[in-house]
Amino acid sequence: MQLDRGSATLVLMRHGETAWNRQARLMGDLDIPLTPEGRGQCDDAARMLEAFAIDRIVTSPLVRAAESAQIVAEHLGIAVTSDTRLVEVRFGEWQGMTYEEVASDPRYHAFAADPVTHPTPGGETVASVQRRGLEGLKLLRAGECVLFVTHGDIIRTLLCHFLVTPLSEYRRIRTDNCGLSAIAVGRGAPEVKFVNVLADQRRARSLTHWRGRP
């Protein structure tokens, strides 16, 4: 991803916590709202983003992302637009199931071994997710700093692109709720400025991505 002229910065933010995060349940493109803790995580992220000079916010239309974006937008006084290309991986038949339940499905082993070419049942491949995510990021214009509020797996695929990492390794990149990653884009190769920065450092030390404050 490059710009014809000038430079810009895109910031990727994962939505705040939901109850299904705590339950280790696959949400996909289902609409699951934030928990009170998730809204607090968005408040924390908004305060950190004050120093970023964000020009505008683009969000996935799924409620957990849209609600997260609105919390940040109200804090910063910035308008929000939505883009369907930023929705989470569509997990098809697995949506609503826990990771433990999905692990017993033989189709999951094929997907886990090769998510780039094996689609989720009734869903999509990780490669298709990365393609539509990159199309959504093309909304970025020279001179801007744009916050894109989206989902864990799609952020992983986008970071693979910017880090020139094989897409098959996308699960090795950690994306916490309200984790922030930033990429500078210009005429040359993009520069990844930071990955998965959290406003609450106590949560950053947690071994689980959904655990809140003690």
XYZ file of C-alpha atoms in Angstrom:
214
model
C 0.000 0.000 0.000
C 1.417 3.376 -1.090
C 0.335 6.943 -1.738
C 1.053 8.654 -5.050
C 2.216 11.764 -3.240
C 2.766 12.946 0.317
C 2.430 10.779 3.403
C -0.226 9.787 5.940
C -0.655 7.701 9.071
C -3.259 5.044 9.706
C -4.037 3.817 13.201
C -5.723 0.449 13.687
C -7.773 -0.091 16.850
C -9.521 -3.267 17.878
C -12.958 -2.821 19.443
C -13.472 -2.968 23.217
C -14.292 -6.091 25.176
C -17.533 -8.036 24.745
C -19.032 -10.799 26.859
C -18.178 -13.260 24.109
C -14.498 -12.322 24.375
C -14.559 -13.488 27.968
C -16.387 -16.666 26.949
C -13.861 -17.384 24.155
C -16.763 -17.491 21.698
C -16.517 -16.772 17.964
C -18.393 -13.601 17.015
C -17.576 -13.238 13.334
C -20.040 -10.805 11.768
C -22.660 -11.190 14.510
C -23.586 -8.058 16.440
C -22.390 -8.406 20.036
C -22.339 -5.262 22.231
C -19.554 -4.014 24.465
C -19.410 -4.790 28.158
C -19.040 -1.955 30.692
C -15.362 -2.930 30.882
C -15.126 -2.674 27.110
C -16.547 0.829 27.170
C -13.978 1.731 29.823
C -11.213 0.392 27.584
C -12.465 2.691 24.816
C -12.385 5.657 27.198
C -8.767 4.825 28.049
C -7.859 4.525 24.367
C -9.578 7.833 23.584
C -7.444 9.652 26.142
C -4.287 8.154 24.626
C -5.449 9.143 21.134
C -5.687 12.807 22.132
C -1.995 13.142 21.243
C -2.379 11.575 17.779
C -4.117 14.464 15.967
C -6.680 12.105 14.441
C -8.466 13.709 11.469
C -11.307 11.235 11.075
C -12.521 7.807 12.147
C -13.652 4.917 9.945
C -15.279 1.917 11.614
C -16.614 -1.526 10.924
C -20.426 -1.278 11.105
C -20.673 -4.176 13.582
C -22.041 -2.850 16.865
C -19.005 -3.646 19.011
C -16.746 -1.664 16.667
C -19.228 1.119 15.926
C -19.858 1.654 19.643
C -16.103 1.731 20.294
C -15.595 4.263 17.502
C -18.402 6.470 18.810
C -16.915 6.573 22.309
C -13.584 7.722 20.883
C -15.256 10.137 18.472
C -17.256 11.843 21.217
C -14.098 12.266 23.281
C -12.114 13.722 20.364
C -14.934 15.631 18.681
C -14.497 13.821 15.358
C -17.047 12.434 12.910
C -17.346 8.695 12.234
C -18.064 6.885 8.969
C -18.491 3.135 8.503
C -17.163 0.697 5.925
C -18.435 -2.862 5.536
C -15.014 -3.986 4.292
C -13.722 -3.674 7.877
C -16.016 -6.332 9.387
C -14.506 -9.337 11.156
C -13.763 -12.699 9.538
C -17.088 -14.346 8.670
C -16.901 -17.648 10.514
C -20.131 -19.060 9.083
C -21.376 -22.132 10.934
C -18.867 -21.614 13.754
C -20.277 -18.274 14.842
C -21.643 -18.447 18.379
C -19.547 -21.499 19.237
C -16.667 -21.508 21.695
C -13.135 -22.150 20.482
C -13.216 -25.448 22.361
C -16.359 -26.513 20.510
C -14.955 -25.481 17.141
C -11.745 -27.419 17.782
C -13.725 -30.672 17.614
C -14.813 -29.961 14.024
C -12.523 -31.680 11.461
C -13.005 -28.717 9.136
C -11.342 -26.504 11.717
C -8.105 -28.477 11.478
C -8.014 -27.885 7.720
C -8.680 -24.174 8.245
C -6.093 -23.909 11.031
C -3.475 -25.657 8.891
C -4.102 -23.426 5.866
C -6.398 -20.453 6.562
C -5.196 -18.706 3.427
C -6.936 -21.104 1.033
C -9.384 -22.992 3.311
C -12.535 -20.964 4.058
C -14.500 -21.169 7.262
C -17.697 -23.272 6.742
C -20.122 -20.902 5.064
C -17.639 -18.063 5.582
C -14.428 -16.914 3.926
C -10.676 -17.343 3.747
C -8.197 -15.172 5.601
C -6.806 -14.094 2.224
C -10.183 -12.620 1.253
C -10.343 -10.832 4.611
C -6.946 -9.240 4.026
C -7.919 -8.139 0.502
C -11.097 -6.370 1.569
C -9.345 -4.843 4.593
C -6.647 -3.329 2.383
C -9.329 -1.972 0.065
C -10.913 -0.258 3.063
C -7.605 1.344 4.052
C -7.365 2.977 0.619
C -9.696 5.643 2.021
C -6.523 7.149 3.519
C -5.457 10.430 1.907
C -2.159 12.307 1.989
C -1.664 14.485 5.047
C -4.198 12.612 7.181
C -4.056 10.573 10.360
C -7.047 8.232 10.245
C -8.245 5.865 12.948
C -9.713 2.607 11.638
C -11.751 0.781 14.306
C -12.108 -2.871 13.423
C -11.574 -6.447 14.665
C -8.799 -8.701 15.900
C -8.322 -11.098 13.017
C -8.638 -8.514 10.276
C -6.044 -6.345 12.059
C -3.710 -9.338 12.197
C -4.023 -9.857 8.443
C -3.364 -6.171 7.751
C -0.291 -6.155 9.973
C 1.006 -9.202 8.094
C 0.808 -7.126 4.918
C 2.655 -4.154 6.386
C 5.255 -6.321 8.144
C 5.770 -8.415 4.976
C 4.924 -11.510 7.017
C 3.358 -14.652 5.474
C -0.398 -14.445 5.948
C -0.419 -18.015 7.248
C 1.354 -16.671 10.364
C -1.320 -14.088 11.216
C -2.202 -15.738 14.552
C 1.287 -14.940 15.882
C 0.394 -11.245 16.080
C -1.399 -10.307 19.290
C -4.318 -7.879 19.082
C -5.883 -6.950 22.420
C -9.206 -5.204 22.893
C -8.562 -1.501 22.185
C -4.966 -2.262 21.213
C -3.538 0.418 18.900
C -1.197 -0.128 15.955
C 0.107 2.601 13.640
C 1.568 2.580 10.131
C 3.097 5.494 8.216
C 2.314 5.334 4.489
C 3.948 7.276 1.675
C 5.465 6.725 -1.743
C 7.929 4.126 -0.492
C 7.562 1.087 1.731
C 5.157 1.551 4.662
C 6.710 1.915 8.121
C 5.106 0.109 11.063
C 5.480 2.559 13.943
C 4.107 0.356 16.750
C 1.861 -2.677 17.296
C -0.836 -3.395 19.921
C -0.123 -0.521 22.318
C -2.541 -0.413 25.281
C -3.515 2.593 27.363
C -3.812 0.426 30.494
C -0.373 -1.077 31.060
C -1.668 -3.410 33.746
C -3.819 -5.060 31.113
C -0.863 -5.162 28.730
C 0.937 -7.475 31.145
C -1.986 -9.893 31.259
C -1.604 -13.273 29.564
C -5.173 -13.063 28.260
C -6.393 -10.413 25.857
C -9.752 -9.770 27.527
C -8.750 -9.487 31.204
C -9.544 -6.116 32.720
C -8.192 -4.235 35.651
C -7.635 -6.145 38.918
